[in-house]
Short mmCIF file of C-alpha atoms in Angstrom, two decimals:
data_model
loop_
_atom_site.label_atom_id
_atom_site.label_comp_id
_atom_site.label_asym_id
_atom_site.label_seq_id
_atom_site.Cartn_x
_atom_site.Cartn_y
_atom_site.Cartn_z
CA MET A 1 -94.44 -9.59 40.13
CA SER A 2 -94.66 -12.05 37.30
CA VAL A 3 -94.39 -15.77 37.86
CA ALA A 4 -91.21 -15.86 35.78
CA ALA A 5 -89.62 -13.31 38.10
CA ILE A 6 -90.17 -15.37 41.25
CA ASN A 7 -86.97 -17.12 42.33
CA PRO A 8 -86.86 -17.20 46.15
CA ILE A 9 -83.35 -18.66 46.40
CA ARG A 10 -81.94 -15.92 44.20
CA GLY A 11 -83.89 -13.26 46.06
CA ILE A 12 -82.69 -14.50 49.44
CA SER A 13 -79.11 -14.69 48.14
CA PHE A 14 -79.22 -11.08 46.97
CA LYS A 15 -80.74 -10.01 50.29
CA VAL A 16 -78.01 -11.72 52.33
CA LEU A 17 -75.36 -10.18 50.06
CA SER A 18 -76.87 -6.75 50.67
CA VAL A 19 -76.82 -7.35 54.42
CA MET A 20 -73.15 -8.35 54.29
CA LEU A 21 -72.24 -5.31 52.20
CA PHE A 22 -74.08 -2.95 54.56
CA LEU A 23 -72.12 -4.55 57.41
CA MET A 24 -68.87 -3.99 55.49
CA MET A 25 -69.95 -0.36 55.11
CA GLN A 26 -70.50 -0.10 58.87
CA THR A 27 -67.18 -1.79 59.56
CA CYS A 28 -65.39 0.78 57.40
CA ILE A 29 -67.08 3.62 59.28
CA LYS A 30 -66.26 2.17 62.69
CA SER A 31 -62.67 1.42 61.63
CA ALA A 32 -62.18 5.04 60.58
CA GLY A 33 -62.76 6.03 64.21
CA ALA A 34 -64.94 8.23 66.40
CA ASP A 35 -63.05 11.45 65.63
CA ILE A 36 -64.62 11.94 62.21
CA PRO A 37 -67.82 14.05 62.34
CA ALA A 38 -71.05 12.31 61.36
CA GLY A 39 -71.73 14.93 58.66
CA GLN A 40 -68.40 14.19 57.01
CA ILE A 41 -69.09 10.44 57.07
CA THR A 42 -72.55 11.08 55.61
CA PHE A 43 -71.05 13.00 52.70
CA PHE A 44 -68.74 10.15 51.73
CA ARG A 45 -71.52 7.58 52.21
CA SER A 46 -73.92 9.52 49.97
CA ALA A 47 -71.55 10.84 47.31
CA PHE A 48 -69.65 7.62 46.61
CA ALA A 49 -72.80 5.50 46.73
CA LEU A 50 -73.79 7.31 43.55
CA VAL A 51 -70.86 5.76 41.65
CA PRO A 52 -72.12 2.14 41.49
CA ILE A 53 -75.77 3.25 41.32
CA LEU A 54 -75.24 5.51 38.29
CA ILE A 55 -73.04 2.91 36.57
CA TYR A 56 -75.75 0.30 37.07
CA LEU A 57 -78.51 2.58 35.76
CA ALA A 58 -76.39 3.49 32.74
CA TRP A 59 -75.87 -0.22 32.06
CA LEU A 60 -79.64 -0.70 32.19
CA LYS A 61 -80.02 2.34 29.88
CA ASP A 62 -82.27 3.86 32.52
CA LEU A 63 -80.05 6.76 33.60
CA PRO A 64 -81.97 9.68 32.01
CA GLY A 65 -85.31 8.37 33.29
CA ALA A 66 -83.98 8.12 36.85
CA PHE A 67 -83.71 11.91 37.06
CA TYR A 68 -87.28 12.63 35.97
CA THR A 69 -89.57 13.50 38.87
CA ARG A 70 -92.85 15.28 39.39
CA TYR A 71 -92.33 15.66 43.13
CA PRO A 72 -88.96 17.29 43.85
CA PHE A 73 -90.13 18.56 47.24
CA GLY A 74 -91.20 15.05 48.22
CA HIS A 75 -87.69 13.81 47.46
CA PHE A 76 -86.26 16.71 49.43
CA LYS A 77 -88.35 15.84 52.51
CA ARG A 78 -87.39 12.17 52.21
CA GLY A 79 -83.76 13.21 51.80
CA VAL A 80 -83.74 15.46 54.88
CA LEU A 81 -85.31 12.76 57.06
CA GLY A 82 -83.06 10.05 55.66
CA ILE A 83 -79.86 12.05 55.98
CA LEU A 84 -80.62 13.12 59.55
CA SER A 85 -81.31 9.47 60.34
CA MET A 86 -78.08 8.42 58.66
CA ALA A 87 -76.01 11.01 60.54
CA CYS A 88 -77.51 10.02 63.90
CA GLY A 89 -76.97 6.37 63.10
CA PHE A 90 -73.34 6.93 62.15
CA TYR A 91 -72.70 8.87 65.37
CA GLY A 92 -74.18 6.00 67.36
CA LEU A 93 -72.26 3.40 65.37
CA VAL A 94 -68.85 4.86 66.20
CA HIS A 95 -69.73 5.26 69.89
CA LEU A 96 -71.42 1.91 70.50
CA PRO A 97 -70.45 -1.72 70.02
CA MET A 98 -71.61 -2.63 66.51
CA PRO A 99 -74.14 -5.30 67.62
CA ASP A 100 -75.85 -2.79 69.93
CA ALA A 101 -76.12 -0.22 67.15
CA ILE A 102 -77.52 -2.83 64.74
CA ALA A 103 -80.05 -4.11 67.28
CA LEU A 104 -81.33 -0.63 68.18
CA GLY A 105 -81.67 0.11 64.47
CA TYR A 106 -84.26 -2.67 64.27
CA ALA A 107 -86.65 -0.29 66.01
CA SER A 108 -87.25 1.65 62.76
CA PRO A 109 -89.93 -0.75 61.39
CA LEU A 110 -91.73 -0.43 64.73
CA MET A 111 -91.65 3.34 64.34
CA ALA A 112 -92.93 3.03 60.77
CA VAL A 113 -96.06 1.23 62.04
CA ILE A 114 -96.71 4.06 64.52
CA PHE A 115 -96.22 6.80 61.92
CA ALA A 116 -98.35 4.92 59.37
CA ALA A 117 -101.21 4.97 61.85
CA VAL A 118 -100.72 8.60 62.87
CA LEU A 119 -99.73 10.26 59.58
CA LEU A 120 -101.32 8.05 56.93
CA ARG A 121 -104.37 7.05 59.00
CA GLU A 122 -103.57 3.44 58.18
CA GLN A 123 -105.66 0.96 60.15
CA VAL A 124 -103.40 -0.83 62.61
CA ARG A 125 -105.13 -3.65 64.43
CA VAL A 126 -104.47 -4.93 67.92
CA TYR A 127 -102.00 -7.60 66.77
CA ARG A 128 -99.57 -5.13 65.25
CA TRP A 129 -99.99 -2.66 68.13
CA THR A 130 -99.14 -5.51 70.50
CA ALA A 131 -96.07 -6.38 68.43
CA VAL A 132 -94.95 -2.73 68.51
CA PHE A 133 -95.43 -2.60 72.30
CA VAL A 134 -93.46 -5.83 72.81
CA GLY A 135 -90.73 -4.64 70.43
CA MET A 136 -90.36 -1.38 72.35
CA ILE A 137 -89.91 -3.39 75.56
CA GLY A 138 -87.00 -5.09 73.79
CA VAL A 139 -85.58 -1.69 72.85
CA ILE A 140 -85.79 -0.58 76.49
CA VAL A 141 -83.96 -3.75 77.58
CA ILE A 142 -81.11 -2.88 75.18
CA LEU A 143 -81.15 0.81 76.07
CA PHE A 144 -81.33 0.58 79.85
CA PRO A 145 -77.63 -0.16 80.58
CA LYS A 146 -76.61 2.65 78.21
CA LEU A 147 -78.95 5.13 79.88
CA THR A 148 -77.55 4.08 83.26
CA LEU A 149 -74.13 5.07 81.94
CA LEU A 150 -75.64 8.37 80.85
CA ARG A 151 -76.86 9.06 84.39
CA GLU A 152 -73.50 8.13 85.89
CA GLY A 153 -71.32 9.96 83.38
CA GLY A 154 -73.65 12.77 82.37
CA PHE A 155 -73.80 13.79 78.74
CA GLY A 156 -70.12 12.93 78.52
CA SER A 157 -71.02 9.25 78.36
CA SER A 158 -70.24 8.32 74.77
CA GLU A 159 -72.21 5.05 74.86
CA GLY A 160 -75.24 6.74 76.39
CA MET A 161 -75.27 9.48 73.78
CA GLY A 162 -74.58 6.90 71.08
CA ALA A 163 -77.62 4.88 72.15
CA LEU A 164 -79.85 7.96 72.11
CA SER A 165 -78.50 8.87 68.67
CA VAL A 166 -79.33 5.43 67.26
CA MET A 167 -82.85 5.70 68.68
CA ALA A 168 -83.21 9.13 67.08
CA ALA A 169 -82.02 7.53 63.83
CA ALA A 170 -84.68 4.83 64.15
CA VAL A 171 -87.44 7.41 64.68
CA LEU A 172 -86.27 9.46 61.68
CA ALA A 173 -85.92 6.31 59.56
CA GLY A 174 -89.49 5.38 60.43
CA MET A 175 -90.65 8.82 59.23
CA ALA A 176 -88.54 8.46 56.08
CA MET A 177 -90.22 5.11 55.34
CA ILE A 178 -93.60 6.84 55.40
CA GLN A 179 -92.34 9.47 52.95
CA VAL A 180 -91.02 6.73 50.68
CA ARG A 181 -94.39 4.98 50.75
CA GLN A 182 -95.97 8.21 49.50
CA LEU A 183 -93.36 8.63 46.76
CA VAL A 184 -93.57 5.09 45.37
CA VAL A 185 -97.18 5.70 44.33
CA SER A 186 -95.90 7.68 41.35
CA GLU A 187 -92.09 7.66 41.42
CA LYS A 188 -89.69 4.95 40.22
CA THR A 189 -87.41 3.22 42.71
CA ALA A 190 -84.33 4.36 40.76
CA THR A 191 -85.49 7.98 41.03
CA ILE A 192 -85.98 7.73 44.79
CA VAL A 193 -82.57 6.13 45.32
CA VAL A 194 -80.70 8.62 43.09
CA TYR A 195 -82.30 11.71 44.58
CA PHE A 196 -81.72 10.42 48.09
CA SER A 197 -77.98 10.07 47.48
CA ILE A 198 -77.76 13.45 45.76
CA THR A 199 -79.70 15.16 48.56
CA GLY A 200 -77.50 13.48 51.15
CA ALA A 201 -74.26 14.55 49.46
CA VAL A 202 -75.41 18.16 49.08
CA LEU A 203 -76.97 18.59 52.53
CA SER A 204 -74.03 17.01 54.34
CA LEU A 205 -71.73 19.62 52.78
CA PHE A 206 -73.48 22.22 54.95
CA THR A 207 -71.80 20.59 57.98
CA LEU A 208 -68.36 21.49 56.60
CA PRO A 209 -68.06 24.77 58.59
CA PHE A 210 -68.83 22.87 61.81
CA GLY A 211 -65.54 21.04 61.96
CA TRP A 212 -64.67 18.50 59.31
CA VAL A 213 -61.29 16.97 60.08
CA SER A 214 -58.27 16.24 57.93
CA LEU A 215 -58.28 12.62 56.85
CA SER A 216 -55.38 10.27 56.56
CA ALA A 217 -55.02 8.19 53.41
CA THR A 218 -56.35 5.19 55.33
CA ASP A 219 -59.41 7.05 56.63
CA THR A 220 -60.13 8.48 53.18
CA THR A 221 -59.95 5.00 51.67
CA LEU A 222 -62.24 3.60 54.35
CA LEU A 223 -64.86 6.33 53.84
CA ILE A 224 -64.79 6.00 50.05
CA ALA A 225 -65.18 2.25 50.46
CA CYS A 226 -68.12 2.76 52.84
CA GLY A 227 -69.93 4.76 50.16
CA ILE A 228 -69.25 2.22 47.43
CA PHE A 229 -70.26 -0.70 49.68
CA GLY A 230 -73.46 1.17 50.57
CA GLY A 231 -74.29 1.84 46.92
CA VAL A 232 -73.67 -1.75 45.83
CA ALA A 233 -75.65 -3.03 48.83
CA GLN A 234 -78.59 -0.85 47.76
CA LEU A 235 -78.45 -2.40 44.28
CA PHE A 236 -78.44 -5.96 45.68
CA LEU A 237 -81.30 -5.02 48.02
CA THR A 238 -83.33 -3.67 45.11
CA GLU A 239 -82.60 -6.74 43.01
CA SER A 240 -83.58 -9.13 45.81
CA TYR A 241 -87.17 -7.85 45.78
CA ARG A 242 -87.42 -8.49 42.04
CA HIS A 243 -87.07 -12.22 42.66
CA ALA A 244 -89.14 -12.93 45.80
CA GLU A 245 -91.96 -11.54 47.89
CA VAL A 246 -91.35 -9.11 50.75
CA SER A 247 -92.55 -11.64 53.33
CA THR A 248 -89.89 -14.09 52.08
CA ILE A 249 -87.02 -11.62 51.93
CA ALA A 250 -87.54 -9.22 54.84
CA PRO A 251 -86.79 -11.61 57.76
CA PHE A 252 -83.26 -12.12 56.42
CA GLU A 253 -82.51 -8.53 57.42
CA TYR A 254 -82.11 -9.90 60.93
CA SER A 255 -79.16 -12.06 59.85
CA SER A 256 -77.15 -8.84 60.19
CA ILE A 257 -77.05 -9.23 63.99
CA ILE A 258 -75.44 -12.68 63.78
CA ILE A 259 -72.85 -11.61 61.20
CA GLY A 260 -72.38 -8.27 62.97
CA ILE A 261 -71.57 -9.96 66.29
CA GLY A 262 -68.88 -12.03 64.57
CA ILE A 263 -67.35 -9.05 62.75
CA SER A 264 -67.46 -6.89 65.87
CA TYR A 265 -65.73 -9.55 67.97
CA VAL A 266 -62.98 -10.21 65.43
CA MET A 267 -62.36 -6.58 64.40
CA PHE A 268 -63.03 -4.64 67.60
CA GLY A 269 -63.10 -7.20 70.43
CA ASP A 270 -66.71 -6.41 71.30
CA ILE A 271 -68.55 -9.09 73.29
CA PRO A 272 -72.37 -8.84 73.33
CA THR A 273 -73.96 -8.46 76.76
CA PHE A 274 -76.77 -10.62 78.07
CA THR A 275 -79.26 -7.73 78.12
CA MET A 276 -78.37 -6.83 74.53
CA LEU A 277 -79.02 -10.42 73.38
CA VAL A 278 -82.33 -10.66 75.27
CA GLY A 279 -83.52 -7.28 74.02
CA THR A 280 -82.49 -8.10 70.46
CA ALA A 281 -84.41 -11.38 70.55
CA ILE A 282 -87.54 -9.52 71.67
CA VAL A 283 -87.20 -6.81 68.99
CA ILE A 284 -86.56 -9.36 66.22
CA SER A 285 -89.54 -11.46 67.31
CA ALA A 286 -91.78 -8.39 67.19
CA GLY A 287 -90.41 -7.36 63.80
CA ILE A 288 -90.96 -10.79 62.27
CA PHE A 289 -94.51 -10.88 63.65
CA ILE A 290 -95.24 -7.49 62.03
CA ILE A 291 -93.92 -8.81 58.69
CA TYR A 292 -96.14 -11.86 59.05
CA ARG A 293 -99.22 -9.77 59.87
CA GLU A 294 -98.63 -7.39 56.97
CA HIS A 295 -98.29 -10.35 54.64
CA ARG A 296 -101.52 -11.81 55.97
CA LEU A 297 -103.32 -8.49 55.54
CA GLY A 298 -101.96 -8.03 52.03
CA LEU A 299 -100.07 -4.83 52.88
CA SER A 300 -97.34 -4.93 50.25
CA ARG A 301 -94.19 -3.09 51.20
CA LYS A 302 -92.08 -4.18 48.22
CA ALA A 303 -91.61 -0.76 46.63
CA SER A 304 -90.80 1.06 49.85
CA LYS A 305 -88.43 -1.67 51.03
CA LYS A 306 -86.48 -1.39 47.80
CA ALA A 307 -86.09 2.36 48.12
CA SER A 308 -85.39 2.55 51.85
CA THR A 309 -81.92 2.80 53.35
CA PRO A 310 -81.47 -0.01 55.91
CA GLN A 311 -78.62 0.57 58.39
CA GLY A 312 -77.65 3.95 56.83
#
């Protein structure tokens, strides 16, 4: 990053805007209701995200170059992992209070540390392992009341299944982050983002025979809006890392829980529980410590952060 490109205030502003737009995307999904299959939601999220992304790349005169790739199978693997994560996350989002879904989603960076050590043989020292362990304690604190519901209500407990789905999404997102880190060695960010959306739109169509539902005009509008919000949020996220370092920008991801609690209370009447707040504080503390350690160790995550898909 050149000195001229560094503008922390602008970078932080773009990051916060991306967080707000991702929350608007989640609000649209939750407002559409729990009766819409996750695969159908994923199609709208992926297909309509392409609209602002392709317009932006055309404006930059970078559209043809975004489709050039030497590793189509790598994009396919990243797409499969990302789309499965997105679908699980969307299922959890519509069956959980929004703050709970957001907080559990914070587990994905913890998973990325584990997979980096196992799959990439990256050296993870005791400090980061400790942070991962502490963060997972926070996840258990958030999960425990939901799993109690699962025991009491069986697999018919929507919140219990929603919590497990969000955790599955976090695991898959962590694996997708590792795939992105392999792709960014030789692939452009624009290429990764475009192929992810295309893969998501195509693969989600295969869920059509499994029960897509007829949508009202309101639901259709909400799902189209969720895709557009997601696409624009991705652009702001990408732009934020052009103006500031990862260690400066990344902690502002956690502002989503504060804004999300407010939106969830106003829109859906959700009140965060004490265990959710305690668990979230633990997970956020662990996540921020990992960011700090990676900055200290010089482990740049700028390229992979730009190409990842936070919160679906």
